[in-house]
Amino acid sequence: MNEGATGPGPTGNTLWHGRFEGGPARVLMDFTASLPFDVRLAACDIRGSMAHVRGLARVGLLTAEEEAAVLDALEQAGAELADGRFTFVESDEDVHTAIERRVTELAPEAGGKLHTGRSRNDQVATAFRLWTKEAMLDIAGLTMNFQHVLIDKARLAGEAYLPGYTHLQRAQPVPLAHHLLAHAWALGRDVDRLLATAKRLNVSPLGAGALAGTSLPLDPVSTAVDLGFDRPFTNSLDVTSDRDFVAEALFTLAVLGVHLSRMGEEFVLWSSQEFGFVTLDDGYATGSSMMPQKKNPDIAELTRGKTGRLIGNLTSLLVTLKGLPLAYNRDLQEDKEPLFDSYDQISLALVAFGGMMETASFNTVAMAAAADDQTSLATDLAEILVEQGVPFREAHAIVGGLVRDSLGRGVPLSDLVGGHPAFPDSVAFLFAPGAAVSRRASPGGAGAGPVAEQFKQIEADMARSGSRLRTIAASLEPSD
Ligand code: ARG
């Protein structure tokens, strides 16, 4: 235990010193400070503060000279923060306090007016919404890059096919392209959710004050426009304490993580000797400190493993929020680390797994050999009987009996089918490698025709997402 922990804290003034005779205990600052993590909000705080200052000037609460002085000071503080020259002091409780303190040092008179009509409650909510919007767009961009990798791999896969599985038991052969596109479609829904989250959170809290707005003539509409928000808040109590947007962002990232985790699990299986469906590039595999022969899929495993954290971060925030009365409570400071962590982990996972996917080689011979297992043709055989007019339930029973017989007596299924009176002679074709896949034509199904159609649809889907992303990203550019 640190001896001095309960002793007196920093000597500099806190934001609230007027009301207090004594200064803060050191442990109060240690326990309540958020600077170590919310320093990441610096650029967003500066943007929000600049918009606030311009807003104050527009309604006459700052003169043009005061406006210029505070904007210059904010710009300088922002530059110092960006290049690491900014000197923090002990009483800097969070990045917002630090910036206001620095502005007041640089512009002693006018700086004291920066916080007019503002509370850290609307200030923090504003900065965090700006940060989260950008984060959602970053991850959407990285997710689309991953989709491109999957689509390129799917194109390269050509006619290759592998067993499709249910219950991890061989079910029916499917094109490798269809399998890879399945993952790309899941990521497409993630992109959709990321953009919808960015859009829904695009509401400005600035002007809500601590919880009740202000008696000063602020104009939240103009600051909302200045910051690229779609509109200002309509209820000050709600917007200062609402963290739905953080929960939604965490959920969206957790689902994305779950999708990557499922892909990770597949890569772990596929790169095993038992499957042998994929060979990882040396740059994206690890070795063992003891077993010289090992080549391990650590990126896939960690992608799977880190998903636990993503789910935990979502759970942690929801539990933080569930008992909070209106409006702001200090508990809300716990909203940031989960999202920063989920953002960091998923960004790295998308890039690392994307690189692993891009450089991996699929062993299509091993895939085909596994898929050419004749019993995987059972459903297609039953469908051939249906084409002959046999009711499906009866066809299912006939083929099931032949499979049982084949496995029991060790006779190839093709021999038994060839000798069975219910099948037409043309059935022999089905046993040619890949024939089952080539026959499948139902829309969205695992056949060459539907897969060709999917390439068109997913490209169109991605083009739509790309233009939505660019529209929202344009709102990040300062308006003046
Ligand atoms: N660092 C704090 C947070 O992120 C700032 C808000 C403090 N507000 C207050 N009313 N004490 O929530």
Short mmCIF file of C-alpha atoms and ligand atoms in Angstrom, two decimals:
data_model
loop_
_atom_site.label_atom_id
_atom_site.label_comp_id
_atom_site.label_asym_id
_atom_site.label_seq_id
_atom_site.Cartn_x
_atom_site.Cartn_y
_atom_site.Cartn_z
CA MET A 1 0.00 0.00 0.00
CA ASN A 2 1.33 3.40 -0.98
CA GLU A 3 1.96 5.30 2.29
CA GLY A 4 1.07 8.68 0.85
CA ALA A 5 -2.08 7.48 -0.85
CA THR A 6 -4.47 8.99 1.65
CA GLY A 7 -2.44 12.17 2.16
CA PRO A 8 -3.04 15.50 0.45
CA GLY A 9 -3.28 15.50 -3.31
CA PRO A 10 -2.13 17.97 -5.96
CA THR A 11 -1.83 21.60 -5.03
CA GLY A 12 -3.20 23.04 -8.31
CA ASN A 13 -6.80 24.20 -8.36
CA THR A 14 -9.47 21.67 -9.19
CA LEU A 15 -12.34 22.80 -11.39
CA TRP A 16 -14.57 22.89 -8.33
CA HIS A 17 -12.18 24.48 -5.79
CA GLY A 18 -14.44 27.46 -5.06
CA ARG A 19 -16.88 25.39 -3.02
CA PHE A 20 -14.16 23.64 -0.99
CA GLU A 21 -11.90 24.77 1.80
CA GLY A 22 -9.64 21.74 1.70
CA GLY A 23 -7.91 20.27 -1.32
CA PRO A 24 -8.50 16.76 -2.66
CA ALA A 25 -6.88 13.73 -1.04
CA ARG A 26 -4.37 12.04 -3.27
CA VAL A 27 -6.39 8.86 -3.31
CA LEU A 28 -9.43 10.76 -4.55
CA MET A 29 -7.48 11.87 -7.57
CA ASP A 30 -5.88 8.44 -8.06
CA PHE A 31 -9.23 6.73 -7.92
CA THR A 32 -11.31 9.17 -9.92
CA ALA A 33 -8.93 10.46 -12.58
CA SER A 34 -9.62 9.28 -16.12
CA LEU A 35 -6.74 11.09 -17.83
CA PRO A 36 -4.66 7.93 -18.41
CA PHE A 37 -7.29 6.62 -20.81
CA ASP A 38 -9.44 9.56 -21.91
CA VAL A 39 -6.39 11.35 -23.30
CA ARG A 40 -7.44 9.52 -26.47
CA LEU A 41 -10.35 11.92 -26.71
CA ALA A 42 -8.03 14.95 -26.97
CA ALA A 43 -8.62 15.75 -30.64
CA CYS A 44 -12.38 15.26 -30.29
CA ASP A 45 -12.48 17.48 -27.20
CA ILE A 46 -10.61 20.21 -29.05
CA ARG A 47 -13.10 20.02 -31.93
CA GLY A 48 -16.05 20.14 -29.56
CA SER A 49 -14.52 23.03 -27.60
CA MET A 50 -13.83 25.02 -30.77
CA ALA A 51 -17.43 24.59 -31.90
CA HIS A 52 -18.60 25.67 -28.44
CA VAL A 53 -16.40 28.79 -28.59
CA ARG A 54 -17.69 29.72 -32.06
CA GLY A 55 -21.22 29.16 -30.74
CA LEU A 56 -20.60 31.45 -27.76
CA ALA A 57 -19.30 34.16 -30.09
CA ARG A 58 -22.31 33.83 -32.42
CA VAL A 59 -24.71 34.57 -29.56
CA GLY A 60 -22.56 37.40 -28.20
CA LEU A 61 -21.21 35.65 -25.10
CA LEU A 62 -17.66 36.10 -26.41
CA THR A 63 -16.32 39.09 -28.35
CA ALA A 64 -14.56 38.45 -31.64
CA GLU A 65 -11.20 39.06 -29.92
CA GLU A 66 -12.01 36.65 -27.11
CA GLU A 67 -13.17 34.07 -29.65
CA ALA A 68 -9.91 34.39 -31.59
CA ALA A 69 -7.80 34.17 -28.43
CA VAL A 70 -9.55 31.03 -27.16
CA LEU A 71 -9.54 29.36 -30.58
CA ASP A 72 -5.79 30.05 -30.91
CA ALA A 73 -5.18 28.64 -27.44
CA LEU A 74 -7.24 25.54 -28.25
CA GLU A 75 -5.34 25.09 -31.47
CA GLN A 76 -2.04 25.32 -29.66
CA ALA A 77 -3.15 22.94 -26.90
CA GLY A 78 -4.31 20.53 -29.63
CA ALA A 79 -0.95 20.75 -31.41
CA GLU A 80 0.91 20.16 -28.14
CA LEU A 81 -1.25 17.13 -27.40
CA ALA A 82 -0.80 15.76 -30.91
CA ASP A 83 3.00 15.93 -30.90
CA GLY A 84 3.58 15.03 -27.26
CA ARG A 85 4.75 18.46 -26.06
CA PHE A 86 1.72 18.95 -23.79
CA THR A 87 2.71 19.03 -20.13
CA PHE A 88 0.15 17.52 -17.81
CA VAL A 89 -0.06 18.63 -14.18
CA GLU A 90 -1.14 16.64 -11.15
CA SER A 91 -4.52 18.29 -10.86
CA ASP A 92 -5.47 17.32 -14.45
CA GLU A 93 -8.32 15.00 -13.67
CA ASP A 94 -9.19 14.17 -17.24
CA VAL A 95 -8.25 15.35 -20.71
CA HIS A 96 -11.06 17.92 -20.66
CA THR A 97 -9.76 19.51 -17.46
CA ALA A 98 -6.21 19.48 -18.82
CA ILE A 99 -7.21 21.22 -22.05
CA GLU A 100 -9.23 23.90 -20.25
CA ARG A 101 -6.34 24.47 -17.83
CA ARG A 102 -3.87 24.88 -20.69
CA VAL A 103 -6.20 27.21 -22.60
CA THR A 104 -6.49 29.38 -19.53
CA GLU A 105 -2.69 29.52 -19.23
CA LEU A 106 -2.38 30.55 -22.88
CA ALA A 107 -5.29 33.00 -22.86
CA PRO A 108 -5.69 33.99 -19.19
CA GLU A 109 -8.59 36.44 -19.67
CA ALA A 110 -10.67 34.93 -22.43
CA GLY A 111 -9.81 31.32 -21.47
CA GLY A 112 -11.91 31.68 -18.35
CA LYS A 113 -14.98 32.01 -20.58
CA LEU A 114 -14.43 28.71 -22.45
CA HIS A 115 -16.68 26.73 -20.13
CA THR A 116 -19.56 29.22 -20.29
CA GLY A 117 -22.90 27.40 -20.51
CA ARG A 118 -21.11 24.07 -20.68
CA SER A 119 -20.55 21.20 -18.28
CA ARG A 120 -18.17 18.33 -18.60
CA ASN A 121 -21.29 16.23 -18.90
CA ASP A 122 -22.29 17.58 -22.31
CA GLN A 123 -18.61 18.10 -23.18
CA VAL A 124 -17.64 14.46 -22.55
CA ALA A 125 -20.73 13.13 -24.31
CA THR A 126 -19.93 15.32 -27.32
CA ALA A 127 -16.30 14.26 -27.54
CA PHE A 128 -17.14 10.59 -27.06
CA ARG A 129 -19.83 10.64 -29.75
CA LEU A 130 -17.37 12.22 -32.18
CA TRP A 131 -14.76 9.59 -31.29
CA THR A 132 -17.20 6.69 -31.57
CA LYS A 133 -18.52 7.86 -34.93
CA GLU A 134 -15.00 7.89 -36.35
CA ALA A 135 -14.21 4.55 -34.72
CA MET A 136 -17.27 2.93 -36.32
CA LEU A 137 -16.18 4.23 -39.73
CA ASP A 138 -12.60 3.02 -39.23
CA ILE A 139 -13.77 -0.46 -38.36
CA ALA A 140 -16.28 -0.45 -41.22
CA GLY A 141 -13.38 0.34 -43.59
CA LEU A 142 -11.21 -2.44 -42.16
CA THR A 143 -14.12 -4.88 -42.32
CA MET A 144 -14.70 -4.01 -45.97
CA ASN A 145 -11.00 -4.66 -46.66
CA PHE A 146 -11.47 -8.10 -45.13
CA GLN A 147 -14.55 -8.65 -47.30
CA HIS A 148 -12.45 -7.80 -50.36
CA VAL A 149 -9.87 -10.40 -49.33
CA LEU A 150 -12.61 -13.02 -48.99
CA ILE A 151 -14.14 -12.08 -52.34
CA ASP A 152 -10.76 -12.19 -54.09
CA LYS A 153 -10.03 -15.59 -52.54
CA ALA A 154 -13.48 -16.77 -53.59
CA ARG A 155 -12.81 -15.72 -57.19
CA LEU A 156 -9.43 -17.45 -57.12
CA ALA A 157 -11.11 -20.61 -55.81
CA GLY A 158 -12.76 -21.12 -59.22
CA GLU A 159 -14.51 -24.48 -59.29
CA ALA A 160 -12.84 -25.82 -56.13
CA TYR A 161 -15.19 -27.53 -53.70
CA LEU A 162 -15.04 -28.99 -50.23
CA PRO A 163 -17.40 -30.84 -47.93
CA GLY A 164 -20.08 -28.62 -46.46
CA TYR A 165 -20.65 -29.60 -42.83
CA THR A 166 -23.51 -29.60 -40.39
CA HIS A 167 -22.76 -30.76 -36.84
CA LEU A 168 -19.18 -30.89 -38.18
CA GLN A 169 -20.23 -34.05 -40.03
CA ARG A 170 -19.83 -34.11 -43.79
CA ALA A 171 -23.15 -33.03 -45.26
CA GLN A 172 -23.05 -32.02 -48.94
CA PRO A 173 -20.20 -30.79 -51.15
CA VAL A 174 -20.16 -27.02 -51.65
CA PRO A 175 -18.00 -24.66 -53.74
CA LEU A 176 -15.13 -23.12 -51.77
CA ALA A 177 -16.24 -19.77 -53.19
CA HIS A 178 -19.69 -20.25 -51.64
CA HIS A 179 -18.10 -21.01 -48.28
CA LEU A 180 -15.84 -17.93 -48.39
CA LEU A 181 -18.69 -15.71 -49.54
CA ALA A 182 -20.79 -16.93 -46.61
CA HIS A 183 -18.25 -15.26 -44.31
CA ALA A 184 -18.17 -12.17 -46.53
CA TRP A 185 -21.96 -11.79 -46.23
CA ALA A 186 -21.74 -11.99 -42.43
CA LEU A 187 -19.13 -9.23 -42.47
CA GLY A 188 -21.42 -7.22 -44.76
CA ARG A 189 -24.08 -7.23 -42.02
CA ASP A 190 -21.40 -6.04 -39.59
CA VAL A 191 -20.58 -3.13 -41.90
CA ASP A 192 -24.28 -2.34 -42.09
CA ARG A 193 -24.54 -2.30 -38.28
CA LEU A 194 -21.37 -0.20 -37.89
CA LEU A 195 -22.72 2.43 -40.27
CA ALA A 196 -26.18 2.37 -38.68
CA THR A 197 -24.57 2.86 -35.26
CA ALA A 198 -22.52 5.80 -36.58
CA LYS A 199 -25.67 7.31 -38.06
CA ARG A 200 -27.87 6.83 -34.99
CA LEU A 201 -25.31 8.34 -32.60
CA ASN A 202 -24.88 11.39 -34.81
CA VAL A 203 -26.72 13.69 -32.38
CA SER A 204 -25.05 16.63 -30.64
CA PRO A 205 -25.20 16.85 -26.83
CA LEU A 206 -23.55 20.29 -26.79
CA GLY A 207 -25.75 22.83 -25.03
CA ALA A 208 -27.29 20.31 -22.64
CA GLY A 209 -25.05 21.59 -19.83
CA ALA A 210 -24.77 19.48 -16.71
CA LEU A 211 -28.30 18.09 -17.09
CA ALA A 212 -30.75 20.93 -17.63
CA GLY A 213 -29.51 23.15 -20.44
CA THR A 214 -28.70 26.72 -19.51
CA SER A 215 -30.27 30.14 -18.96
CA LEU A 216 -27.68 31.57 -21.37
CA PRO A 217 -28.76 32.03 -25.00
CA LEU A 218 -26.78 29.11 -26.48
CA ASP A 219 -27.78 27.76 -29.88
CA PRO A 220 -27.36 23.96 -29.95
CA VAL A 221 -28.48 23.80 -33.59
CA SER A 222 -25.56 25.82 -34.86
CA THR A 223 -22.97 23.90 -32.83
CA ALA A 224 -24.50 20.61 -34.01
CA VAL A 225 -24.08 21.74 -37.62
CA ASP A 226 -20.55 22.97 -36.91
CA LEU A 227 -19.58 19.53 -35.57
CA GLY A 228 -21.15 17.57 -38.43
CA PHE A 229 -23.91 16.09 -36.27
CA ASP A 230 -27.24 15.49 -37.99
CA ARG A 231 -29.15 17.37 -35.29
CA PRO A 232 -28.93 18.56 -31.69
CA PHE A 233 -30.37 16.71 -28.68
CA THR A 234 -34.00 17.26 -27.71
CA ASN A 235 -33.78 16.30 -24.03
CA SER A 236 -30.86 17.47 -21.92
CA LEU A 237 -31.37 14.84 -19.19
CA ASP A 238 -31.38 12.07 -21.75
CA VAL A 239 -28.42 13.16 -23.82
CA THR A 240 -26.06 13.82 -20.90
CA SER A 241 -26.64 10.35 -19.47
CA ASP A 242 -27.36 8.30 -22.60
CA ARG A 243 -24.70 5.72 -23.41
CA ASP A 244 -26.84 3.60 -25.73
CA PHE A 245 -24.47 4.55 -28.49
CA VAL A 246 -21.54 3.02 -26.61
CA ALA A 247 -23.49 -0.15 -25.84
CA GLU A 248 -24.55 -0.38 -29.47
CA ALA A 249 -20.99 0.14 -30.67
CA LEU A 250 -19.78 -2.57 -28.26
CA PHE A 251 -22.51 -4.96 -29.42
CA THR A 252 -21.66 -4.32 -33.04
CA LEU A 253 -17.97 -4.97 -32.39
CA ALA A 254 -18.79 -8.08 -30.36
CA VAL A 255 -20.86 -9.56 -33.19
CA LEU A 256 -18.08 -8.75 -35.64
CA GLY A 257 -15.68 -10.45 -33.23
CA VAL A 258 -17.94 -13.49 -33.08
CA HIS A 259 -17.89 -13.71 -36.88
CA LEU A 260 -14.10 -13.48 -36.94
CA SER A 261 -13.94 -16.03 -34.14
CA ARG A 262 -15.98 -18.54 -36.13
CA MET A 263 -13.65 -18.03 -39.07
CA GLY A 264 -10.74 -18.43 -36.67
CA GLU A 265 -12.12 -21.72 -35.42
CA GLU A 266 -12.40 -22.94 -39.00
CA PHE A 267 -8.83 -21.95 -39.77
CA VAL A 268 -7.64 -23.81 -36.69
CA LEU A 269 -9.46 -26.92 -37.86
CA TRP A 270 -8.54 -26.54 -41.51
CA SER A 271 -4.83 -26.04 -40.81
CA SER A 272 -4.70 -29.21 -38.67
CA GLN A 273 -3.16 -32.37 -40.11
CA GLU A 274 -6.57 -34.01 -39.75
CA PHE A 275 -8.19 -31.61 -42.22
CA GLY A 276 -5.20 -30.29 -44.16
CA PHE A 277 -7.43 -27.86 -46.07
CA VAL A 278 -5.27 -24.78 -45.64
CA THR A 279 -1.55 -24.00 -45.40
CA LEU A 280 -0.65 -20.80 -43.63
CA ASP A 281 2.03 -18.52 -44.97
CA ASP A 282 5.16 -18.62 -42.79
CA GLY A 283 4.73 -14.93 -41.98
CA TYR A 284 1.34 -15.62 -40.43
CA ALA A 285 2.10 -18.77 -38.44
CA THR A 286 4.12 -19.40 -35.29
CA GLY A 287 6.42 -22.20 -34.22
CA SER A 288 6.96 -24.02 -30.95
CA SER A 289 9.79 -23.41 -28.52
CA MET A 290 10.14 -27.16 -27.96
CA MET A 291 8.58 -29.08 -30.83
CA PRO A 292 10.56 -28.33 -33.99
CA GLN A 293 7.86 -29.57 -36.38
CA LYS A 294 5.07 -27.25 -35.23
CA LYS A 295 3.43 -24.57 -37.33
CA ASN A 296 0.64 -23.02 -35.32
CA PRO A 297 -2.34 -20.83 -36.28
CA ASP A 298 -1.96 -18.36 -33.37
CA ILE A 299 -3.64 -15.46 -35.16
CA ALA A 300 -6.75 -17.55 -35.70
CA GLU A 301 -6.69 -18.74 -32.11
CA LEU A 302 -6.21 -15.27 -30.63
CA THR A 303 -8.95 -13.87 -32.82
CA ARG A 304 -11.17 -16.55 -31.30
CA GLY A 305 -9.78 -15.89 -27.81
CA LYS A 306 -10.08 -12.12 -27.87
CA THR A 307 -13.76 -12.38 -28.67
CA GLY A 308 -14.26 -13.22 -25.01
CA ARG A 309 -13.01 -9.72 -24.19
CA LEU A 310 -15.29 -8.11 -26.74
CA ILE A 311 -18.30 -9.82 -25.23
CA GLY A 312 -17.04 -8.96 -21.73
CA ASN A 313 -16.70 -5.29 -22.65
CA LEU A 314 -20.32 -5.17 -23.80
CA THR A 315 -21.49 -6.94 -20.67
CA SER A 316 -19.42 -4.65 -18.47
CA LEU A 317 -21.00 -1.50 -19.88
CA LEU A 318 -24.55 -2.85 -19.76
CA VAL A 319 -24.08 -3.77 -16.11
CA THR A 320 -22.65 -0.30 -15.40
CA LEU A 321 -25.69 1.34 -16.98
CA LYS A 322 -28.47 -0.82 -15.59
CA GLY A 323 -28.79 0.79 -12.17
CA LEU A 324 -28.20 4.43 -12.99
CA PRO A 325 -30.84 7.02 -12.21
CA LEU A 326 -31.01 10.10 -14.43
CA ALA A 327 -28.92 11.96 -15.27
CA TYR A 328 -25.10 11.96 -15.25
CA ASN A 329 -23.45 9.70 -12.67
CA ARG A 330 -19.72 9.28 -12.32
CA ASP A 331 -20.17 5.60 -13.11
CA LEU A 332 -20.49 6.74 -16.71
CA GLN A 333 -16.76 7.40 -16.80
CA GLU A 334 -16.50 3.60 -17.01
CA ASP A 335 -17.88 3.77 -20.57
CA LYS A 336 -14.61 4.54 -22.28
CA GLU A 337 -12.11 1.79 -21.55
CA PRO A 338 -14.36 -1.02 -22.80
CA LEU A 339 -14.88 0.71 -26.12
CA PHE A 340 -11.24 1.71 -26.53
CA ASP A 341 -10.26 -1.90 -25.83
CA SER A 342 -12.81 -3.43 -28.19
CA TYR A 343 -11.79 -0.97 -30.89
CA ASP A 344 -8.08 -1.75 -30.46
CA GLN A 345 -8.55 -5.50 -30.37
CA ILE A 346 -10.88 -5.73 -33.34
CA SER A 347 -8.76 -3.38 -35.48
CA LEU A 348 -5.71 -5.56 -34.92
CA ALA A 349 -7.67 -8.76 -35.44
CA LEU A 350 -9.09 -7.54 -38.75
CA VAL A 351 -5.66 -6.61 -40.07
CA ALA A 352 -3.85 -9.71 -38.75
CA PHE A 353 -6.52 -12.20 -39.78
CA GLY A 354 -7.00 -10.39 -43.10
CA GLY A 355 -3.29 -10.82 -43.83
CA MET A 356 -3.40 -14.46 -42.78
CA MET A 357 -6.40 -15.09 -45.02
CA GLU A 358 -4.87 -13.25 -47.96
CA THR A 359 -1.62 -15.21 -47.84
CA ALA A 360 -3.04 -18.64 -46.99
CA SER A 361 -3.17 -21.34 -49.65
CA PHE A 362 -6.16 -23.62 -49.86
CA ASN A 363 -5.36 -27.26 -50.50
CA THR A 364 -8.10 -27.90 -53.00
CA VAL A 365 -6.95 -31.47 -53.67
CA ALA A 366 -7.46 -32.39 -50.01
CA MET A 367 -10.77 -30.57 -49.99
CA ALA A 368 -12.00 -32.39 -53.09
CA ALA A 369 -10.80 -35.75 -51.75
CA ALA A 370 -12.84 -35.20 -48.58
CA ALA A 371 -15.87 -33.95 -50.51
CA ASP A 372 -15.77 -36.87 -52.97
CA ASP A 373 -16.72 -39.20 -50.13
CA GLN A 374 -19.67 -40.88 -51.85
CA THR A 375 -21.93 -40.76 -48.82
CA SER A 376 -21.96 -36.94 -49.12
CA LEU A 377 -23.99 -37.48 -52.30
CA ALA A 378 -26.91 -39.04 -50.41
CA THR A 379 -29.14 -35.95 -50.60
CA ASP A 380 -28.46 -35.49 -54.29
CA LEU A 381 -29.20 -39.17 -54.89
CA ALA A 382 -32.54 -38.84 -53.10
CA GLU A 383 -33.32 -35.80 -55.27
CA ILE A 384 -32.62 -37.86 -58.41
CA LEU A 385 -35.25 -40.33 -57.20
CA VAL A 386 -37.65 -37.42 -56.62
CA GLU A 387 -37.10 -36.44 -60.28
CA GLN A 388 -38.23 -39.98 -61.12
CA GLY A 389 -41.50 -39.37 -59.23
CA VAL A 390 -40.55 -41.09 -55.96
CA PRO A 391 -41.95 -39.25 -52.88
CA PHE A 392 -39.04 -37.63 -51.01
CA ARG A 393 -39.65 -39.52 -47.75
CA GLU A 394 -39.47 -42.81 -49.64
CA ALA A 395 -36.40 -41.67 -51.59
CA HIS A 396 -34.71 -40.71 -48.30
CA ALA A 397 -35.36 -44.21 -46.92
CA ILE A 398 -34.09 -45.95 -50.07
CA VAL A 399 -30.83 -43.96 -50.13
CA GLY A 400 -30.42 -44.27 -46.36
CA GLY A 401 -30.66 -48.05 -46.74
CA LEU A 402 -28.07 -48.06 -49.52
CA VAL A 403 -25.67 -45.94 -47.40
CA ARG A 404 -26.13 -48.34 -44.48
CA ASP A 405 -25.49 -51.28 -46.75
CA SER A 406 -22.44 -49.64 -48.33
CA LEU A 407 -20.86 -48.84 -44.96
CA GLY A 408 -21.80 -52.23 -43.50
CA ARG A 409 -20.53 -54.37 -46.36
CA GLY A 410 -17.72 -52.12 -47.58
CA VAL A 411 -19.21 -51.91 -51.09
CA PRO A 412 -18.92 -48.54 -52.89
CA LEU A 413 -22.21 -46.66 -52.83
CA SER A 414 -21.92 -46.10 -56.60
CA ASP A 415 -22.02 -49.89 -57.18
CA LEU A 416 -25.17 -50.28 -55.08
CA VAL A 417 -26.86 -47.29 -56.73
CA GLY A 418 -25.87 -48.54 -60.21
CA GLY A 419 -27.54 -51.86 -59.49
CA HIS A 420 -30.72 -50.41 -58.00
CA PRO A 421 -33.80 -50.41 -60.26
CA ALA A 422 -35.21 -47.08 -59.01
CA PHE A 423 -32.27 -45.06 -60.40
CA PRO A 424 -31.91 -44.00 -64.05
CA ASP A 425 -28.67 -44.89 -65.86
CA SER A 426 -27.71 -41.21 -65.90
CA VAL A 427 -27.13 -41.39 -62.11
CA ALA A 428 -23.56 -42.55 -62.78
CA PHE A 429 -22.68 -38.94 -63.69
CA LEU A 430 -23.29 -37.83 -60.10
CA PHE A 431 -20.28 -39.83 -58.91
CA ALA A 432 -17.89 -37.86 -61.10
CA PRO A 433 -15.78 -35.42 -59.01
CA GLY A 434 -17.64 -32.17 -58.37
CA ALA A 435 -20.73 -33.25 -60.30
CA ALA A 436 -23.10 -32.69 -57.37
CA VAL A 437 -22.00 -29.06 -57.11
CA SER A 438 -22.40 -28.44 -60.82
CA ARG A 439 -26.01 -29.71 -60.73
CA ARG A 440 -27.12 -27.36 -57.95
CA ALA A 441 -28.95 -24.33 -59.33
CA SER A 442 -31.44 -23.14 -56.70
CA PRO A 443 -31.14 -19.39 -55.96
CA GLY A 444 -28.62 -18.68 -53.23
CA GLY A 445 -27.60 -22.33 -53.21
CA ALA A 446 -24.17 -23.93 -53.31
CA GLY A 447 -23.83 -24.22 -57.09
CA ALA A 448 -21.83 -22.49 -59.80
CA GLY A 449 -24.77 -20.45 -61.14
CA PRO A 450 -25.97 -19.07 -57.77
CA VAL A 451 -22.37 -18.33 -56.77
CA ALA A 452 -21.80 -16.31 -59.94
CA GLU A 453 -24.94 -14.33 -59.06
CA GLN A 454 -23.68 -13.79 -55.49
CA PHE A 455 -20.48 -12.17 -56.71
CA LYS A 456 -22.59 -9.52 -58.44
CA GLN A 457 -24.82 -9.01 -55.42
CA ILE A 458 -22.02 -8.71 -52.88
CA GLU A 459 -20.12 -6.23 -55.06
CA ALA A 460 -23.32 -4.14 -55.29
CA ASP A 461 -23.85 -4.43 -51.53
CA MET A 462 -20.29 -3.27 -50.88
CA ALA A 463 -20.64 -0.36 -53.30
CA ARG A 464 -23.74 0.77 -51.38
CA SER A 465 -21.92 0.47 -48.05
CA GLY A 466 -18.93 2.35 -49.49
CA SER A 467 -21.09 5.30 -50.47
CA ARG A 468 -22.89 5.32 -47.09
CA LEU A 469 -19.50 5.27 -45.38
CA ARG A 470 -18.26 8.21 -47.46
CA THR A 471 -21.41 10.23 -46.71
CA ILE A 472 -21.01 9.78 -42.96
CA ALA A 473 -17.25 10.37 -43.17
CA ALA A 474 -17.91 13.70 -44.89
CA SER A 475 -19.64 14.81 -41.68
CA LEU A 476 -16.33 14.39 -39.85
CA GLU A 477 -14.75 17.18 -41.88
CA PRO A 478 -14.96 20.55 -40.12
CA SER A 479 -17.68 22.65 -41.74
CA ASP A 480 -15.70 25.90 -41.70
N1 ARG B 1 -13.95 12.21 -16.77
C1 ARG B 1 -15.36 12.32 -16.50
C2 ARG B 1 -16.16 11.34 -17.39
O1 ARG B 1 -15.62 10.83 -18.33
C3 ARG B 1 -15.76 13.70 -16.67
C4 ARG B 1 -17.10 14.05 -16.17
C5 ARG B 1 -17.10 14.51 -14.81
N2 ARG B 1 -18.35 15.11 -14.57
C6 ARG B 1 -18.78 15.38 -13.34
N3 ARG B 1 -19.98 15.86 -13.22
N4 ARG B 1 -18.03 15.05 -12.30
O2 ARG B 1 -17.32 11.03 -17.16
#
